[in-house]
CSV table of C-alpha atoms in Angstrom, one decimal:
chain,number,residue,atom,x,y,z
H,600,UNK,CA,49.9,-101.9,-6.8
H,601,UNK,CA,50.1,-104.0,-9.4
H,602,UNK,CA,49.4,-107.6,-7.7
H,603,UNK,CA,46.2,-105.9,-6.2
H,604,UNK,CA,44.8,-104.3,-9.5
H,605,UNK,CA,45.4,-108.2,-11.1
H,606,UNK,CA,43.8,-109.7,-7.4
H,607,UNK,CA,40.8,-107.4,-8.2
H,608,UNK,CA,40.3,-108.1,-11.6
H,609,UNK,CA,40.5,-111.8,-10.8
H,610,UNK,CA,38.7,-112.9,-8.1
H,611,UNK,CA,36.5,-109.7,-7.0
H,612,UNK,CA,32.4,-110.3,-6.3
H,613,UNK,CA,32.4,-106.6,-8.1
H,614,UNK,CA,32.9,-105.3,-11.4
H,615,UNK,CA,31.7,-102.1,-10.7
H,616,UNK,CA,31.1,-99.8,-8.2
H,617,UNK,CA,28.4,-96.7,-8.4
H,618,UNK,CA,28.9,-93.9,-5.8
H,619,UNK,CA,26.4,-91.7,-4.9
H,620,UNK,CA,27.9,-87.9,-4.5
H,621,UNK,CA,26.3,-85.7,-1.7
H,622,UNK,CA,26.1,-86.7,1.6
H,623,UNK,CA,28.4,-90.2,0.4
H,624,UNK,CA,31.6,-88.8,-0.7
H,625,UNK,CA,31.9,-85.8,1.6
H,626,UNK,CA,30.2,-85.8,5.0
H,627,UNK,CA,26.7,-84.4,5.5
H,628,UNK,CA,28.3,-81.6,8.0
H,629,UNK,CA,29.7,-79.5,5.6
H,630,UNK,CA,26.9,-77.1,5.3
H,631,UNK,CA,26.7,-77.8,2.2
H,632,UNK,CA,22.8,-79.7,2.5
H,633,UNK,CA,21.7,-77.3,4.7
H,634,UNK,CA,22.5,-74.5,2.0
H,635,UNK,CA,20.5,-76.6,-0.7
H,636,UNK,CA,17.4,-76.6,1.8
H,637,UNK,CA,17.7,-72.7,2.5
H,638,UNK,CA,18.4,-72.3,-1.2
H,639,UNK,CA,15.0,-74.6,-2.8
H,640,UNK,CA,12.7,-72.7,0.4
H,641,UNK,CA,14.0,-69.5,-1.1
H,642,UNK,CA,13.1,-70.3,-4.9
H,643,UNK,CA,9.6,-72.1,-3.5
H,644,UNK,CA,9.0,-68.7,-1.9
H,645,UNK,CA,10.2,-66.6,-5.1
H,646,UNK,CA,9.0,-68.0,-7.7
H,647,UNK,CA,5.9,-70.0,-6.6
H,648,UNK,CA,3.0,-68.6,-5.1
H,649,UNK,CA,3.7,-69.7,-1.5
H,650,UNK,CA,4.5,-67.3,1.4
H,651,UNK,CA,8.0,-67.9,3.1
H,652,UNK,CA,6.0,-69.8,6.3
H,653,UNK,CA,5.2,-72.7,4.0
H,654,UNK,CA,8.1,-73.2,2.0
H,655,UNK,CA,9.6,-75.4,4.6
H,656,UNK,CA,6.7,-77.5,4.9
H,657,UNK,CA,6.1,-77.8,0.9
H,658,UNK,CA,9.6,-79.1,0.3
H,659,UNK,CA,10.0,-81.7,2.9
H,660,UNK,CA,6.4,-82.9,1.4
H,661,UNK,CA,7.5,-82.8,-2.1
H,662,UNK,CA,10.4,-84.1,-1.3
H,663,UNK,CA,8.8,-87.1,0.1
H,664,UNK,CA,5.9,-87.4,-2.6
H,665,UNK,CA,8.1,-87.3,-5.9
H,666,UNK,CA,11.7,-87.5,-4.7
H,667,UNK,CA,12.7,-83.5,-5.1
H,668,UNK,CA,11.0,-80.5,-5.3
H,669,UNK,CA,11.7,-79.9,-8.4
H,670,UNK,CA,9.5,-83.2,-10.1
H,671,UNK,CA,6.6,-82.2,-7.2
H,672,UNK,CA,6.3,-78.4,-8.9
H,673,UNK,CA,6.6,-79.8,-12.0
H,674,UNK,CA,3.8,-82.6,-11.3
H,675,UNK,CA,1.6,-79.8,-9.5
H,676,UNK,CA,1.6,-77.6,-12.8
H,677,UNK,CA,4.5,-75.0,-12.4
H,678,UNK,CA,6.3,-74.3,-15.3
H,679,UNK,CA,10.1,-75.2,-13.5
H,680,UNK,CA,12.9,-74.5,-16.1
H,681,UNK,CA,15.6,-77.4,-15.1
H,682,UNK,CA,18.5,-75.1,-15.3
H,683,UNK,CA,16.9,-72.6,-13.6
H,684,UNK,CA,16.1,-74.5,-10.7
H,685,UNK,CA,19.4,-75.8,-10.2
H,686,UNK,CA,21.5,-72.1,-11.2
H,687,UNK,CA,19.2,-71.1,-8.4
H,688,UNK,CA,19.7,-73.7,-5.6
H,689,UNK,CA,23.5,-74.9,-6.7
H,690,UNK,CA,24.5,-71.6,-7.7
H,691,UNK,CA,25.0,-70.5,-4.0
H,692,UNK,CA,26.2,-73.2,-2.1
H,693,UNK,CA,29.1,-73.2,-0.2
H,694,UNK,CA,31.9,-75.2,-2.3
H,695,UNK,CA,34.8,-73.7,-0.5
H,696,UNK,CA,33.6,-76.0,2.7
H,697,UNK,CA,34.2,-79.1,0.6
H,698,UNK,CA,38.3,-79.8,1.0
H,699,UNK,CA,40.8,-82.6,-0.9
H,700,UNK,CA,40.0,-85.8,0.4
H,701,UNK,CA,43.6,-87.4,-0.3
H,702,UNK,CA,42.4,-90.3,1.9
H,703,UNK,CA,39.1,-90.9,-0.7
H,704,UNK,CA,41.4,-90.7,-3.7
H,705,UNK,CA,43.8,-93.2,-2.5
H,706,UNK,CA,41.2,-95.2,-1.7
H,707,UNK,CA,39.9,-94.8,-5.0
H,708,UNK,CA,42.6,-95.3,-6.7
H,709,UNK,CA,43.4,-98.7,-5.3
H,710,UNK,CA,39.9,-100.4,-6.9
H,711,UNK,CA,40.6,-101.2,-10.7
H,712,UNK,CA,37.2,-101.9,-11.0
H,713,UNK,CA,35.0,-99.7,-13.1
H,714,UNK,CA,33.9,-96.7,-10.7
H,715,UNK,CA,30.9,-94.4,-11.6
H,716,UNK,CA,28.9,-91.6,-10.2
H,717,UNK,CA,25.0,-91.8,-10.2
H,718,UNK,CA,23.6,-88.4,-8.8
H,719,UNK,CA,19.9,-86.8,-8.5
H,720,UNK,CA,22.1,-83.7,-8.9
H,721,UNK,CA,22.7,-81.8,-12.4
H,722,UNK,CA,26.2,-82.2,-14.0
H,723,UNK,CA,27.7,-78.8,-12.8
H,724,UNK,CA,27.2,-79.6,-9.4
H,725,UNK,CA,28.6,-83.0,-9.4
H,726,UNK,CA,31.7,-81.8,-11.2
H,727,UNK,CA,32.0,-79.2,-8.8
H,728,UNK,CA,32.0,-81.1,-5.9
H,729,UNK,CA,34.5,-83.7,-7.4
H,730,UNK,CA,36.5,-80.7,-8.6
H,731,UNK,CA,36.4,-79.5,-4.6
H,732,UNK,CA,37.6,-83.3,-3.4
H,733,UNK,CA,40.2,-83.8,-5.6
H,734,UNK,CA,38.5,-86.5,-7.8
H,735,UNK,CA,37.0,-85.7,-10.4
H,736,UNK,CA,39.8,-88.0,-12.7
H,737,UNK,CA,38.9,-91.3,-10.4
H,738,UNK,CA,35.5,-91.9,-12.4
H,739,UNK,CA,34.8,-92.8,-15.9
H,740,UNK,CA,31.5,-91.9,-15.7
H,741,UNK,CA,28.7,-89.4,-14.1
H,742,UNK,CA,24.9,-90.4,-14.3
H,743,UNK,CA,23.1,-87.2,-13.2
H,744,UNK,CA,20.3,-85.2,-13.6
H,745,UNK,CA,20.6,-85.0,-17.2
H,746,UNK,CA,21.3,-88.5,-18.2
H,747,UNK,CA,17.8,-89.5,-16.8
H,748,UNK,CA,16.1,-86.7,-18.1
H,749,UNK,CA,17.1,-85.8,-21.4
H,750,UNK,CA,14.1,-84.8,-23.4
H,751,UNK,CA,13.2,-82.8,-20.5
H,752,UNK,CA,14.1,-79.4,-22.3
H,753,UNK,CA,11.9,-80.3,-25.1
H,754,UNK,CA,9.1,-81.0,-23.4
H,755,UNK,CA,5.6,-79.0,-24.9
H,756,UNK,CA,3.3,-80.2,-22.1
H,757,UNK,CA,4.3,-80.6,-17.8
H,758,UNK,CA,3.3,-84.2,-18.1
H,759,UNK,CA,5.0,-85.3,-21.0
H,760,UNK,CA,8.1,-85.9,-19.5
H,761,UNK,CA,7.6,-86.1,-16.1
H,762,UNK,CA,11.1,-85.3,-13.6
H,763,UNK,CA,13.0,-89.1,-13.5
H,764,UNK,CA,15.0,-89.1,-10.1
H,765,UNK,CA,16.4,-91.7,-7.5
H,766,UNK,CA,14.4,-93.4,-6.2
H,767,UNK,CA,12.3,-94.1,-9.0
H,768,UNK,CA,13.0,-97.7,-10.6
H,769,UNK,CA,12.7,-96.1,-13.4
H,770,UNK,CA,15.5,-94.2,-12.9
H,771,UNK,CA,17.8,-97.3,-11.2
H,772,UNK,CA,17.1,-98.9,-14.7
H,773,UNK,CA,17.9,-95.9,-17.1
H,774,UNK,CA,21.4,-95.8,-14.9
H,775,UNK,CA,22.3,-99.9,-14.9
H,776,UNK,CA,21.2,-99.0,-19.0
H,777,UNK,CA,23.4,-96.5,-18.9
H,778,UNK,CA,26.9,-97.6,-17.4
H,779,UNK,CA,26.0,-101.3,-19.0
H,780,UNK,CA,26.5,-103.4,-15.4
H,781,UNK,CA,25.1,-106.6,-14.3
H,782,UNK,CA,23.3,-105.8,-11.4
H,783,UNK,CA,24.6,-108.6,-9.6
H,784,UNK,CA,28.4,-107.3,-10.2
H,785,UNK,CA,27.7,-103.9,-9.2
H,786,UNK,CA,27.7,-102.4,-5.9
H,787,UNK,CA,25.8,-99.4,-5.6
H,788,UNK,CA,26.7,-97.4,-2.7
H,789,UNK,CA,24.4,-94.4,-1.7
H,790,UNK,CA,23.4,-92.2,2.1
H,791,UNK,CA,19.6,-93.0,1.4
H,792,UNK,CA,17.7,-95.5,2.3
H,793,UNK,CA,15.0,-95.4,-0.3
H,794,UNK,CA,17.6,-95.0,-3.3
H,795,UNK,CA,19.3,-98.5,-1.7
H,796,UNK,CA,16.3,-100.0,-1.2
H,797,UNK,CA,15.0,-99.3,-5.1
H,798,UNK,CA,18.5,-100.5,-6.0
H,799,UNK,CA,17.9,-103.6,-3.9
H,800,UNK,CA,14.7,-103.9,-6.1
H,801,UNK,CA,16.4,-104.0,-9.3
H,802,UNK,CA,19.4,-106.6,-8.2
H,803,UNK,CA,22.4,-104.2,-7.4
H,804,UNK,CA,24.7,-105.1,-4.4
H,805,UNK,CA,24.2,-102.1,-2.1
H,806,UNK,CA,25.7,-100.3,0.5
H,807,UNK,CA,24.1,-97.6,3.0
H,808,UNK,CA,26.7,-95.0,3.8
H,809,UNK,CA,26.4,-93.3,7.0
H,810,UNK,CA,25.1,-95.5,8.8
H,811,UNK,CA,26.8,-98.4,11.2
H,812,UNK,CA,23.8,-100.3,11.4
H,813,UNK,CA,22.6,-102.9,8.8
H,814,UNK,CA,19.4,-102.7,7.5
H,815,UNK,CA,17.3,-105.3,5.2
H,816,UNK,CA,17.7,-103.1,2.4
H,817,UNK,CA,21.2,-103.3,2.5
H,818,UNK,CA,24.4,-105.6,1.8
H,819,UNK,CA,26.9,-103.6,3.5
H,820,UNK,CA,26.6,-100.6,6.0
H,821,UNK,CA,29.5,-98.2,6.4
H,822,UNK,CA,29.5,-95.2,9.2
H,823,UNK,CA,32.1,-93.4,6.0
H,824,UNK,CA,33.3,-93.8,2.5
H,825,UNK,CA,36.7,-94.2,3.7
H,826,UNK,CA,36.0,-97.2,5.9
H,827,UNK,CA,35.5,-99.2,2.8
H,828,UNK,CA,38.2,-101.2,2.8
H,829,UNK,CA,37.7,-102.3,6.2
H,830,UNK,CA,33.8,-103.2,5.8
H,831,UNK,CA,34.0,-103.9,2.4
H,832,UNK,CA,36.9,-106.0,1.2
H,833,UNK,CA,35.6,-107.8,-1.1
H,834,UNK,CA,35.9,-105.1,-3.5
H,835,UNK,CA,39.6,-106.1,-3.8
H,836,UNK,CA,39.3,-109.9,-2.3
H,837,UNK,CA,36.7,-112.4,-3.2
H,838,UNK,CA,36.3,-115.5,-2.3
H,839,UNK,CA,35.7,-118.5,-4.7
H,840,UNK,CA,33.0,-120.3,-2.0
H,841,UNK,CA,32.9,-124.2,-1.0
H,842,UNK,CA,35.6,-126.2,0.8
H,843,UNK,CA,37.7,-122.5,0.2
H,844,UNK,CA,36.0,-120.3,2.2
H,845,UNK,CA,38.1,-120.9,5.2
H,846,UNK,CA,41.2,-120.2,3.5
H,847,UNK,CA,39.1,-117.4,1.3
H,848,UNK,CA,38.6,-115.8,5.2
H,849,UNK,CA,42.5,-116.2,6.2
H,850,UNK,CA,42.9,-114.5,2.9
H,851,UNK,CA,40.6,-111.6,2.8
H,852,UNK,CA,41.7,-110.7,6.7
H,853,UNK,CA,45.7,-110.8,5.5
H,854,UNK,CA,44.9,-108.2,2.6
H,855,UNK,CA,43.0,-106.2,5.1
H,856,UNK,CA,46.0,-104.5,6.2
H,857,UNK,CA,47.5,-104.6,2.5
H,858,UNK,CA,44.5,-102.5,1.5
H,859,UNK,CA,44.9,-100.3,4.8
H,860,UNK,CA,48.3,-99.7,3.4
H,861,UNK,CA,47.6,-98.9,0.0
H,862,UNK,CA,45.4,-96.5,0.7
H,863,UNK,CA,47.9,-94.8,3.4
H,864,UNK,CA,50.8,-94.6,1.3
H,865,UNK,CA,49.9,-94.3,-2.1
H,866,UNK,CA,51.0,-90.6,-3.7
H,867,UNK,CA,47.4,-88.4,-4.5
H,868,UNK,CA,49.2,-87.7,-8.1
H,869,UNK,CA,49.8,-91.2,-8.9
């Protein structure tokens, strides 16, 4: 374990990774992004003036106009409270569908690289989920809701903070501020095409999980999380380029197996 943590540190294109949390680090069939749907129709239908027929409608529009329903009532002139919104649609989701991934924290656990979570979602949630996985002590770091929005609370007017989410550049920035990366070290790995695109935009390395196809917007494609190792090794092997990248290949498809191992073998307490 050791000659791979020094072999990362050394000679790695990455010094830090940012993971995206729903729909990246636990697969979208849990139920758990259907709930959230059923859960922002029901507050759109409770506490908005719009009858249950058109909440579907209104948050697949807002949705698409200002990244979550939450910034598009807010931007329309409804008077959202944050942490109501989020006690609402959070506070009955399905955790219990969510298992230990001892797979994802081997896996995690064999990159010595800095590793960080950057989430649209609020903190509770994002430690929940973690919490659920079996995680939560791989990452130094969560960017969420809350880190890109914090004068939200103390706004007087709607407008005068308006909702900062992916896939806002604005919001790319305030999380490469944040975990202090050079974009062109970091791999930011995320389900959506639009938040890898706007990290594209900005420099970060990026990664589209969930997909098997590549896609302009993206470095690396990855049908999982826990085929990263196998699409991504680089993250543990880099090659020094030139006259070397031959024996940079031979190398990078030997440690293949060694990551393969690694991640098979290594304790989930260690």
């Amino acid at each position: 374990m050791d000659s791979c943590c020094k072999s990362a540190r050394d000679s790695s294109h990455f010094d830090c990774l940012l993971f995206d949390l729903d729909d990246t680090l636990y697969p979208w069939n849990t139920g758990i992004r259907d709930a959230t749907k059923r859960n922002i129709e029901d507050f759109i239908a409770q506490k908005c003036p719009f009858p249950d027929i058109q909440a579907s409608t209104l948050r697949v529009e807002l949705f698409k106009t200002y990244g979550s329903t939450l910034a598009g009532l807010r931007a329309l002139g409804y008077n959202i409270d944050a942490d109501d919104y989020h006690s609402f649609v959070h506070g009955r989701l399905p955790y219990h569908s969510i298992k230990p991934d001892a797979q994802l924290r081997n896996l995690l656990r064999s990159i010595n690289q800095r590793k960080i979570i950057f989430t649209n979602s609020d903190r509770n949630h994002a430690m929940k989920v973690l919490d659920r996985l079996g995680i939560k002590d791989c990452f130094e770091q969560i960017i969420c809701f809350e880190t890109l929005n914090p004068n939200l609370a103390k706004s007087i007017r709607l407008d005068e903070f308006p909702v900062v989410l992916k896939p806002s550049l604005e919001a790319m920035r305030i999380a490469i501020d944040v975990a202090s990366v050079d974009p062109r070290r970091t791999l930011f790995l995320d389900d959506s095409v639009r938040n890898v695109a706007a990290g594209k935009a900005l420099g970060l390395r990026t990664a589209l999980v969930g997909k098997s196809g590549k896609i302009k917007e993206a470095d690396y494609a990855l049908e999982c999380i826990n085929s990263l190792a196998q699409v991504i090794p680089e993250i543990w092997f880099g090659g020094s380029g030139g006259e070397d990248d031959h024996d940079d290949d031979r190398k990078i498809s030997r440690t293949r197996n060694q990551i393969d191992s690694i991640v098979a073998t290594t304790p989930v307490g260690a």
